[in-house]
């Protein structure tokens, strides 16, 4: 993400807040693979000078010789498309949407915007609605729908999804790998907890954040959402929890752009209203913050999209920018804990890959070792697909090895699906940095 703010680069919070007030008119989404050739004028695509840096950075291309890589998926298909009839190649479905190529390109070619648009076109025009792949991908992309249903009877759902017969059927009928254990649903969702608690414990006109919890912290790991609320309240913030849908991340990755657009419209409307109420937006999942900050303005132009993008932060990043989080941690301690930290690809794109390790260095009793720059390999729904499982594990192998070499037996990451992969590959328990901050800072 080219214009993401790095906490290390910023020491004037007022400037950051002023920058964050962006006029919606400034964003001009462009149809990269538009219906009309006249519309198909993405100047950034012509900036590709074929250096292949993006291909070198692509974790899928590194382990899968059949995958042509990001340069082909983006600028080259675009050029073919401009020259004449060209159907989007099905290999675009093998891109995991890790977005590492975006970060790698020295020429700011809008690779992930091109991939998302091309994938949407491939699914619309090249994939049968009756195919097993389409049905499976639509289900995975709409995890929130499944989770809402499953979490109404969490014990029964957890029992069924943990049953090996059900797992085998899922694989045979739907192509969802039986190698992974389905994540358990919480007995009380984050939103149920929030409601039974009576909402915010702190009221403030000056310090207000709207929490975008996403699907996973709501249905599977409400402890992360509770930690976010308690940590922000400990700094005097009033926390709002607006109505929200899926951020769209799994929908983009599966080319379900109509589903993503419907979800994004609701999210933008609700989050823009929270901004009107004086709140900034915080997210605990780095893929959710990535969606709101980068993918929404690249693909949609609802009123308020630009403001939401400009006022969204990853939760810990926000505290580093606007509070003395380092100082608060220097005055705190926790009982000895050592973590093996993996930075999600989407955290790298937002310039916040190093922050958890730096922060825990300041906290007595805690230490975190960065397990290196490799991709975890799961990329949301990608590693759940039967035919992608081996690729996913081959990509993750370097991270597993470095975790095992680290002087720690607990993992640490901001991304819920990276956490799944870390647990799956090593058997380690994995925590979110907000949970560590809660243990250190909240009475
Ligand atoms: S890194 Fe950028 S400029 Fe280089 S080949 Fe890839 S898209 Fe083109
Ligand atoms: S998003 Fe990731 S998997 Fe897809 S082309 Fe770019 S680097 Fe490769």
Short mmCIF file of C-alpha atoms and ligand atoms in Angstrom, two decimals:
data_model
loop_
_atom_site.label_atom_id
_atom_site.label_comp_id
_atom_site.label_asym_id
_atom_site.label_seq_id
_atom_site.Cartn_x
_atom_site.Cartn_y
_atom_site.Cartn_z
CA UNK A 1 0.00 0.00 0.00
CA UNK A 2 1.85 3.02 -1.23
CA UNK A 3 0.28 5.70 0.95
CA UNK A 4 -0.07 3.81 4.23
CA UNK A 5 1.36 5.64 7.20
CA UNK A 6 4.27 4.11 9.06
CA UNK A 7 4.20 4.96 12.76
CA UNK A 8 7.96 5.30 12.71
CA UNK A 9 7.79 8.03 10.09
CA UNK A 10 5.34 10.16 12.04
CA UNK A 11 5.89 12.32 15.05
CA UNK A 12 3.22 14.96 14.59
CA UNK A 13 -0.22 13.52 15.28
CA UNK A 14 -2.05 16.70 14.20
CA UNK A 15 -0.50 16.48 10.74
CA UNK A 16 -1.58 12.87 10.47
CA UNK A 17 -5.15 13.75 11.42
CA UNK A 18 -5.19 16.61 8.90
CA UNK A 19 -3.88 14.34 6.15
CA UNK A 20 -6.64 11.93 7.05
CA UNK A 21 -9.36 14.40 6.03
CA UNK A 22 -9.63 13.54 2.37
CA UNK A 23 -12.12 14.78 -0.13
CA UNK A 24 -14.11 11.91 -1.66
CA UNK A 25 -13.78 13.59 -5.06
CA UNK A 26 -10.04 12.91 -5.00
CA UNK A 27 -10.57 9.18 -5.67
CA UNK A 28 -11.30 8.13 -9.23
CA UNK A 29 -11.79 4.36 -9.44
CA UNK A 30 -10.87 3.15 -12.92
CA UNK A 31 -12.24 0.00 -14.58
CA UNK A 32 -9.03 -1.78 -15.47
CA UNK A 33 -10.82 -4.52 -17.37
CA UNK A 34 -13.84 -2.37 -18.23
CA UNK A 35 -16.56 -3.31 -20.74
CA UNK A 36 -15.50 -0.56 -23.10
CA UNK A 37 -11.98 -0.14 -24.46
CA UNK A 38 -12.35 3.64 -24.00
CA UNK A 39 -12.87 3.11 -20.26
CA UNK A 40 -9.87 0.85 -20.05
CA UNK A 41 -7.32 3.52 -19.34
CA UNK A 42 -5.43 2.73 -16.18
CA UNK A 43 -2.31 4.88 -16.58
CA UNK A 44 -0.51 2.92 -13.86
CA UNK A 45 -0.55 -0.22 -15.99
CA UNK A 46 1.62 1.43 -18.62
CA UNK A 47 4.16 2.11 -15.88
CA UNK A 48 5.19 -1.56 -15.85
CA UNK A 49 8.69 -1.84 -17.30
CA UNK A 50 8.83 -5.64 -16.99
CA UNK A 51 11.50 -5.78 -14.32
CA UNK A 52 9.90 -8.94 -12.82
CA UNK A 53 10.49 -7.77 -9.24
CA UNK A 54 6.85 -8.64 -8.50
CA UNK A 55 7.35 -12.19 -9.80
CA UNK A 56 10.36 -12.63 -7.51
CA UNK A 57 8.28 -11.48 -4.53
CA UNK A 58 5.33 -13.78 -5.26
CA UNK A 59 5.13 -16.70 -2.78
CA UNK A 60 2.84 -18.74 -5.03
CA UNK A 61 5.16 -18.43 -8.05
CA UNK A 62 8.05 -19.50 -5.81
CA UNK A 63 6.55 -22.92 -5.09
CA UNK A 64 4.16 -23.47 -8.04
CA UNK A 65 5.87 -23.68 -11.44
CA UNK A 66 2.49 -23.56 -13.20
CA UNK A 67 1.60 -20.12 -11.82
CA UNK A 68 2.60 -17.40 -14.31
CA UNK A 69 3.05 -14.74 -11.58
CA UNK A 70 1.77 -11.23 -10.90
CA UNK A 71 3.30 -9.52 -13.95
CA UNK A 72 1.27 -11.77 -16.25
CA UNK A 73 -1.88 -11.54 -14.09
CA UNK A 74 -1.79 -7.75 -14.11
CA UNK A 75 -0.09 -5.64 -16.78
CA UNK A 76 0.40 -8.37 -19.39
CA UNK A 77 -3.22 -9.53 -19.39
CA UNK A 78 -4.25 -5.90 -19.48
CA UNK A 79 -2.13 -5.29 -22.58
CA UNK A 80 -3.56 -8.40 -24.27
CA UNK A 81 -7.03 -7.20 -23.37
CA UNK A 82 -6.45 -3.84 -25.00
CA UNK A 83 -5.14 -5.41 -28.20
CA UNK A 84 -8.21 -7.52 -28.87
CA UNK A 85 -10.22 -10.45 -27.67
CA UNK A 86 -8.62 -11.88 -24.60
CA UNK A 87 -10.39 -13.96 -21.97
CA UNK A 88 -8.95 -13.71 -18.50
CA UNK A 89 -6.75 -16.73 -17.85
CA UNK A 90 -8.01 -19.09 -15.16
CA UNK A 91 -4.60 -18.96 -13.46
CA UNK A 92 -5.76 -15.71 -11.85
CA UNK A 93 -7.65 -18.00 -9.42
CA UNK A 94 -4.28 -19.31 -8.19
CA UNK A 95 -3.26 -15.87 -6.92
CA UNK A 96 -3.74 -15.92 -3.16
CA UNK A 97 -4.31 -12.15 -2.89
CA UNK A 98 -1.44 -11.80 -0.44
CA UNK A 99 -0.68 -8.44 -2.13
CA UNK A 100 3.08 -8.81 -1.71
CA UNK A 101 3.51 -7.91 -5.37
CA UNK A 102 1.92 -4.49 -4.70
CA UNK A 103 4.54 -3.77 -2.10
CA UNK A 104 7.39 -5.05 -4.28
CA UNK A 105 6.67 -3.12 -7.50
CA UNK A 106 9.08 -0.16 -7.81
CA UNK A 107 6.80 1.50 -10.34
CA UNK A 108 3.54 1.59 -8.33
CA UNK A 109 1.66 -0.54 -10.85
CA UNK A 110 -1.73 -1.20 -9.22
CA UNK A 111 -1.26 -4.97 -9.30
CA UNK A 112 -3.79 -6.09 -6.72
CA UNK A 113 -6.43 -3.77 -8.14
CA UNK A 114 -5.82 -5.37 -11.54
CA UNK A 115 -5.87 -8.89 -10.06
CA UNK A 116 -9.10 -8.24 -8.14
CA UNK A 117 -10.79 -6.83 -11.20
CA UNK A 118 -9.53 -9.62 -13.47
CA UNK A 119 -10.61 -12.28 -10.95
CA UNK A 120 -14.06 -10.71 -10.77
CA UNK A 121 -14.31 -10.81 -14.57
CA UNK A 122 -13.09 -14.42 -14.73
CA UNK A 123 -15.66 -15.57 -12.15
CA UNK A 124 -18.46 -13.67 -13.89
CA UNK A 125 -17.70 -14.81 -17.43
CA UNK A 126 -15.56 -17.92 -17.14
CA UNK A 127 -16.89 -19.94 -14.24
CA UNK A 128 -20.09 -21.99 -14.22
CA UNK A 129 -22.42 -21.11 -11.32
CA UNK A 130 -23.10 -24.83 -11.01
CA UNK A 131 -19.47 -25.90 -10.77
CA UNK A 132 -18.17 -27.33 -7.51
CA UNK A 133 -15.43 -24.70 -7.48
CA UNK A 134 -17.88 -21.82 -7.75
CA UNK A 135 -20.17 -23.19 -5.01
CA UNK A 136 -17.23 -23.88 -2.69
CA UNK A 137 -15.61 -20.48 -3.34
CA UNK A 138 -18.90 -18.63 -2.80
CA UNK A 139 -19.36 -20.42 0.53
CA UNK A 140 -15.82 -19.65 1.68
CA UNK A 141 -16.08 -16.05 0.50
CA UNK A 142 -19.28 -15.62 2.50
CA UNK A 143 -17.85 -16.99 5.76
CA UNK A 144 -19.94 -14.50 7.76
CA UNK A 145 -23.17 -16.12 6.52
CA UNK A 146 -21.96 -19.57 7.57
CA UNK A 147 -20.63 -18.23 10.88
CA UNK A 148 -23.90 -16.48 11.75
CA UNK A 149 -25.72 -19.75 11.23
CA UNK A 150 -23.12 -21.92 12.96
CA UNK A 151 -22.77 -19.67 15.99
CA UNK A 152 -26.48 -19.89 16.83
CA UNK A 153 -25.73 -23.45 18.04
CA UNK A 154 -21.96 -23.29 18.60
CA UNK A 155 -21.52 -26.57 20.49
CA UNK A 156 -23.40 -28.59 17.88
CA UNK A 157 -21.58 -26.84 15.01
CA UNK A 158 -18.19 -27.37 16.65
CA UNK A 159 -19.00 -31.04 17.20
CA UNK A 160 -20.13 -31.53 13.59
CA UNK A 161 -17.26 -29.58 12.02
CA UNK A 162 -14.75 -31.49 14.13
CA UNK A 163 -16.15 -34.84 13.02
CA UNK A 164 -13.91 -36.70 10.59
CA UNK A 165 -16.89 -37.98 8.52
CA UNK A 166 -18.14 -34.42 8.03
CA UNK A 167 -14.60 -33.29 7.14
CA UNK A 168 -14.27 -36.07 4.56
CA UNK A 169 -17.66 -35.17 3.07
CA UNK A 170 -16.64 -31.49 2.93
CA UNK A 171 -13.57 -32.51 0.97
CA UNK A 172 -15.31 -34.93 -1.40
CA UNK A 173 -18.40 -32.83 -2.06
CA UNK A 174 -17.05 -29.28 -1.81
CA UNK A 175 -13.29 -29.46 -2.19
CA UNK A 176 -12.61 -28.03 1.30
CA UNK A 177 -9.49 -29.73 2.62
CA UNK A 178 -9.94 -32.26 5.42
CA UNK A 179 -6.33 -31.67 6.52
CA UNK A 180 -7.27 -28.63 8.60
CA UNK A 181 -9.35 -28.41 11.74
CA UNK A 182 -12.29 -26.08 11.32
CA UNK A 183 -12.03 -23.07 13.71
CA UNK A 184 -14.35 -23.35 16.69
CA UNK A 185 -17.21 -20.92 17.20
CA UNK A 186 -17.32 -19.05 20.52
CA UNK A 187 -20.25 -19.74 22.80
CA UNK A 188 -20.80 -15.98 23.11
CA UNK A 189 -19.97 -13.76 20.14
CA UNK A 190 -18.16 -10.46 20.62
CA UNK A 191 -21.34 -8.54 19.76
CA UNK A 192 -23.38 -10.57 22.27
CA UNK A 193 -20.77 -9.76 24.93
CA UNK A 194 -20.85 -6.09 23.93
CA UNK A 195 -24.63 -6.00 24.25
CA UNK A 196 -24.75 -7.84 27.59
CA UNK A 197 -22.05 -5.49 28.92
CA UNK A 198 -24.26 -2.52 28.05
CA UNK A 199 -21.86 -1.09 25.44
CA UNK A 200 -19.08 1.37 26.20
CA UNK A 201 -17.77 1.88 29.75
CA UNK A 202 -16.12 5.18 28.81
CA UNK A 203 -17.80 8.22 27.28
CA UNK A 204 -15.77 10.95 25.63
CA UNK A 205 -16.42 13.69 23.08
CA UNK A 206 -12.68 14.08 22.33
CA UNK A 207 -11.40 10.52 22.10
CA UNK A 208 -13.63 8.21 20.16
CA UNK A 209 -12.93 5.17 17.97
CA UNK A 210 -15.27 2.90 16.02
CA UNK A 211 -14.14 -0.72 16.22
CA UNK A 212 -14.34 -2.81 13.04
CA UNK A 213 -14.13 -6.29 14.58
CA UNK A 214 -14.66 -8.24 11.36
CA UNK A 215 -16.10 -11.76 11.26
CA UNK A 216 -13.41 -13.75 13.04
CA UNK A 217 -13.12 -11.67 16.23
CA UNK A 218 -16.90 -11.66 16.42
CA UNK A 219 -17.67 -15.35 15.89
CA UNK A 220 -14.43 -17.20 16.72
CA UNK A 221 -12.05 -15.15 18.87
CA UNK A 222 -14.12 -12.62 20.86
CA UNK A 223 -11.21 -12.38 23.34
CA UNK A 224 -9.40 -10.27 20.72
CA UNK A 225 -12.36 -7.90 20.41
CA UNK A 226 -12.73 -7.63 24.18
CA UNK A 227 -9.01 -6.87 24.47
CA UNK A 228 -9.38 -4.10 21.85
CA UNK A 229 -12.24 -2.51 23.77
CA UNK A 230 -10.52 -2.74 27.18
CA UNK A 231 -7.16 -1.45 25.93
CA UNK A 232 -8.73 1.56 24.19
CA UNK A 233 -10.89 2.30 27.23
CA UNK A 234 -7.76 2.20 29.41
CA UNK A 235 -6.45 5.10 27.28
CA UNK A 236 -9.72 7.03 27.83
CA UNK A 237 -11.39 6.27 24.48
CA UNK A 238 -15.10 5.89 23.96
CA UNK A 239 -15.46 2.80 21.78
CA UNK A 240 -18.30 2.56 19.27
CA UNK A 241 -19.21 -0.79 17.71
CA UNK A 242 -21.17 0.07 14.56
CA UNK A 243 -23.24 -2.50 12.62
CA UNK A 244 -20.97 -4.09 10.05
CA UNK A 245 -20.59 -6.79 7.42
CA UNK A 246 -17.55 -8.78 6.30
CA UNK A 247 -14.73 -6.46 5.21
CA UNK A 248 -14.81 -8.22 1.83
CA UNK A 249 -11.31 -9.71 1.99
CA UNK A 250 -12.39 -13.32 1.23
CA UNK A 251 -14.77 -12.05 -1.44
CA UNK A 252 -12.01 -10.15 -3.29
CA UNK A 253 -9.77 -13.21 -3.08
CA UNK A 254 -12.46 -15.40 -4.66
CA UNK A 255 -13.57 -12.94 -7.34
CA UNK A 256 -17.01 -12.42 -5.73
CA UNK A 257 -17.05 -8.69 -6.40
CA UNK A 258 -20.84 -8.30 -6.27
CA UNK A 259 -20.88 -9.78 -2.75
CA UNK A 260 -17.95 -7.56 -1.78
CA UNK A 261 -19.68 -4.48 -3.14
CA UNK A 262 -22.85 -5.16 -1.14
CA UNK A 263 -20.84 -5.65 2.07
CA UNK A 264 -18.66 -2.60 1.39
CA UNK A 265 -21.67 -0.34 0.83
CA UNK A 266 -23.04 -1.15 4.30
CA UNK A 267 -19.62 -0.83 5.94
CA UNK A 268 -18.86 2.52 4.32
CA UNK A 269 -22.27 3.93 5.27
CA UNK A 270 -21.96 2.82 8.91
CA UNK A 271 -18.30 3.78 9.33
CA UNK A 272 -18.78 7.15 7.62
CA UNK A 273 -21.58 7.84 10.11
CA UNK A 274 -19.19 7.00 12.98
CA UNK A 275 -16.63 9.42 11.49
CA UNK A 276 -19.37 12.08 11.46
CA UNK A 277 -19.75 11.33 15.18
CA UNK A 278 -16.07 12.15 15.68
CA UNK A 279 -14.61 8.64 15.62
CA UNK A 280 -11.61 7.20 13.81
CA UNK A 281 -11.87 3.59 12.64
CA UNK A 282 -9.72 0.85 14.18
CA UNK A 283 -9.47 -2.80 13.13
CA UNK A 284 -7.83 -5.72 14.94
CA UNK A 285 -7.40 -7.76 11.74
CA UNK A 286 -4.79 -6.46 9.31
CA UNK A 287 -6.71 -7.80 6.29
CA UNK A 288 -9.83 -5.90 7.37
CA UNK A 289 -7.88 -2.63 7.72
CA UNK A 290 -6.25 -3.35 4.34
CA UNK A 291 -9.65 -3.76 2.71
CA UNK A 292 -11.04 -0.53 4.14
CA UNK A 293 -7.88 1.44 3.37
CA UNK A 294 -6.85 0.16 -0.04
CA UNK A 295 -9.30 -2.17 -1.75
CA UNK A 296 -12.45 -0.11 -1.15
CA UNK A 297 -11.10 3.08 -2.76
CA UNK A 298 -9.49 1.06 -5.56
CA UNK A 299 -12.72 -0.72 -6.46
CA UNK A 300 -15.73 1.26 -5.19
CA UNK A 301 -16.87 4.86 -5.07
CA UNK A 302 -19.66 5.01 -2.50
CA UNK A 303 -20.04 8.35 -0.79
CA UNK A 304 -17.67 8.31 2.18
CA UNK A 305 -15.30 5.64 0.78
CA UNK A 306 -12.32 7.99 0.77
CA UNK A 307 -12.97 9.31 4.28
CA UNK A 308 -13.30 5.78 5.64
CA UNK A 309 -10.05 4.78 3.91
CA UNK A 310 -8.20 7.80 5.25
CA UNK A 311 -9.49 7.46 8.83
CA UNK A 312 -8.90 3.68 9.21
CA UNK A 313 -5.98 2.31 11.27
CA UNK A 314 -4.85 -1.02 12.58
CA UNK A 315 -5.64 -0.86 16.31
CA UNK A 316 -2.09 -1.04 17.73
CA UNK A 317 -0.81 1.32 15.03
CA UNK A 318 -3.44 3.84 16.18
CA UNK A 319 -2.20 3.77 19.77
CA UNK A 320 1.38 4.17 18.59
CA UNK A 321 0.41 7.21 16.53
CA UNK A 322 -1.84 9.00 18.97
CA UNK A 323 -0.88 7.79 22.47
CA UNK A 324 2.35 7.17 24.33
CA UNK A 325 2.03 3.40 24.01
CA UNK A 326 5.79 2.89 24.31
CA UNK A 327 5.83 4.81 27.59
CA UNK A 328 2.83 2.91 28.97
CA UNK A 329 4.53 -0.40 28.20
CA UNK A 330 7.83 0.72 29.74
CA UNK A 331 5.91 1.25 33.01
CA UNK A 332 4.26 -2.20 32.83
CA UNK A 333 5.17 -5.84 33.09
CA UNK A 334 3.70 -9.26 32.46
CA UNK A 335 4.67 -12.69 33.66
CA UNK A 336 7.46 -14.04 31.48
CA UNK A 337 6.22 -14.75 27.95
CA UNK A 338 8.22 -15.33 24.79
CA UNK A 339 6.56 -15.10 21.41
CA UNK A 340 7.43 -16.14 17.88
CA UNK A 341 5.98 -13.26 15.84
CA UNK A 342 4.83 -13.54 12.23
CA UNK A 343 4.02 -10.32 10.36
CA UNK A 344 1.05 -10.90 8.01
CA UNK A 345 1.59 -9.88 4.39
CA UNK A 346 -1.21 -7.32 4.73
CA UNK A 347 0.57 -5.78 7.75
CA UNK A 348 3.69 -5.40 5.58
CA UNK A 349 1.64 -3.58 2.96
CA UNK A 350 0.46 -1.12 5.62
CA UNK A 351 3.99 -0.46 6.89
CA UNK A 352 3.35 -1.96 10.35
CA UNK A 353 5.21 -5.27 10.12
CA UNK A 354 7.77 -4.49 12.83
CA UNK A 355 5.62 -2.82 15.46
CA UNK A 356 4.70 -5.82 17.67
CA UNK A 357 8.34 -6.84 18.13
CA UNK A 358 9.40 -3.25 18.90
CA UNK A 359 6.59 -2.82 21.42
CA UNK A 360 7.20 -6.04 23.29
CA UNK A 361 10.88 -5.09 23.59
CA UNK A 362 9.68 -2.32 25.92
CA UNK A 363 7.57 -4.58 28.11
CA UNK A 364 9.20 -6.24 31.11
CA UNK A 365 8.59 -9.99 31.07
CA UNK A 366 7.82 -10.23 27.33
CA UNK A 367 9.94 -10.79 24.27
CA UNK A 368 9.04 -11.38 20.66
CA UNK A 369 11.24 -12.82 17.93
CA UNK A 370 10.34 -12.00 14.34
CA UNK A 371 10.26 -15.27 12.39
CA UNK A 372 11.15 -13.58 9.11
CA UNK A 373 9.53 -12.03 6.07
CA UNK A 374 8.02 -15.15 4.49
CA UNK A 375 4.30 -15.50 3.77
CA UNK A 376 2.34 -17.88 6.05
CA UNK A 377 0.80 -19.39 2.93
CA UNK A 378 -2.82 -19.66 4.05
CA UNK A 379 -4.02 -16.29 2.67
CA UNK A 380 -7.53 -16.46 4.12
CA UNK A 381 -9.61 -19.02 2.25
CA UNK A 382 -6.79 -20.05 -0.14
CA UNK A 383 -5.24 -22.72 2.10
CA UNK A 384 -8.68 -24.21 2.78
CA UNK A 385 -9.07 -25.30 -0.84
CA UNK A 386 -8.20 -28.95 -1.35
CA UNK A 387 -6.20 -28.29 -4.51
CA UNK A 388 -4.26 -25.42 -2.89
CA UNK A 389 -3.46 -27.11 0.43
CA UNK A 390 -0.03 -28.45 -0.61
CA UNK A 391 0.95 -25.08 -2.12
CA UNK A 392 -0.18 -23.34 1.05
CA UNK A 393 1.90 -25.64 3.25
CA UNK A 394 4.94 -25.38 0.96
CA UNK A 395 4.78 -21.57 1.24
CA UNK A 396 4.38 -21.81 5.02
CA UNK A 397 7.32 -24.23 5.51
CA UNK A 398 9.89 -21.46 6.03
CA UNK A 399 7.72 -19.78 8.68
CA UNK A 400 7.12 -23.09 10.51
CA UNK A 401 10.85 -23.78 10.56
CA UNK A 402 11.70 -20.31 11.89
CA UNK A 403 8.99 -20.59 14.55
CA UNK A 404 10.45 -23.86 15.73
CA UNK A 405 13.95 -22.35 15.77
CA UNK A 406 12.77 -19.35 17.83
CA UNK A 407 13.16 -19.37 21.59
CA UNK A 408 9.38 -19.39 22.11
CA UNK A 409 6.44 -21.75 22.18
CA UNK A 410 3.64 -19.26 21.66
CA UNK A 411 2.96 -17.59 18.33
CA UNK A 412 1.94 -13.96 17.85
CA UNK A 413 0.26 -12.33 14.85
CA UNK A 414 -2.48 -9.85 13.95
CA UNK A 415 -4.12 -11.97 11.23
CA UNK A 416 -6.61 -14.69 12.24
CA UNK A 417 -5.92 -16.95 9.27
CA UNK A 418 -2.12 -16.61 9.63
CA UNK A 419 -2.77 -17.68 13.25
CA UNK A 420 -4.62 -20.77 11.96
CA UNK A 421 -1.69 -21.65 9.73
CA UNK A 422 0.86 -21.09 12.53
CA UNK A 423 -1.12 -23.40 14.83
CA UNK A 424 -1.61 -25.95 12.07
CA UNK A 425 2.07 -26.06 11.10
CA UNK A 426 3.61 -26.04 14.59
CA UNK A 427 0.93 -26.89 17.15
CA UNK A 428 1.73 -23.63 18.99
CA UNK A 429 -0.96 -21.58 20.68
CA UNK A 430 -1.15 -18.19 18.93
CA UNK A 431 -2.09 -14.85 20.51
CA UNK A 432 -2.98 -11.43 19.12
CA UNK A 433 -0.80 -8.44 20.19
CA UNK A 434 -3.92 -6.77 21.64
CA UNK A 435 -4.29 -9.66 24.08
CA UNK A 436 -0.72 -9.07 25.27
CA UNK A 437 -1.38 -5.32 25.62
CA UNK A 438 -4.51 -6.11 27.62
CA UNK A 439 -2.53 -8.35 30.00
CA UNK A 440 0.05 -5.58 30.45
CA UNK A 441 -2.09 -2.45 30.59
CA UNK A 442 -5.57 -3.31 31.85
CA UNK A 443 -6.13 -3.76 35.59
S1 LIG B 1 7.41 -5.11 -10.40
FE1 LIG B 1 6.05 -3.58 -11.34
S2 LIG B 1 7.24 -2.75 -13.05
FE2 LIG B 1 8.26 -4.67 -12.43
S3 LIG B 1 7.29 -6.26 -13.75
FE3 LIG B 1 6.10 -6.20 -11.86
S4 LIG B 1 4.43 -4.76 -12.35
FE4 LIG B 1 6.01 -4.43 -13.87
S1 LIG B 2 -1.16 -11.17 -4.70
FE1 LIG B 2 0.41 -12.58 -3.88
S2 LIG B 2 -0.06 -14.55 -4.86
FE2 LIG B 2 -1.14 -12.97 -6.02
S3 LIG B 2 0.23 -12.47 -7.70
FE3 LIG B 2 0.62 -10.98 -6.05
S4 LIG B 2 2.31 -11.86 -4.86
FE4 LIG B 2 1.47 -13.52 -6.14
#
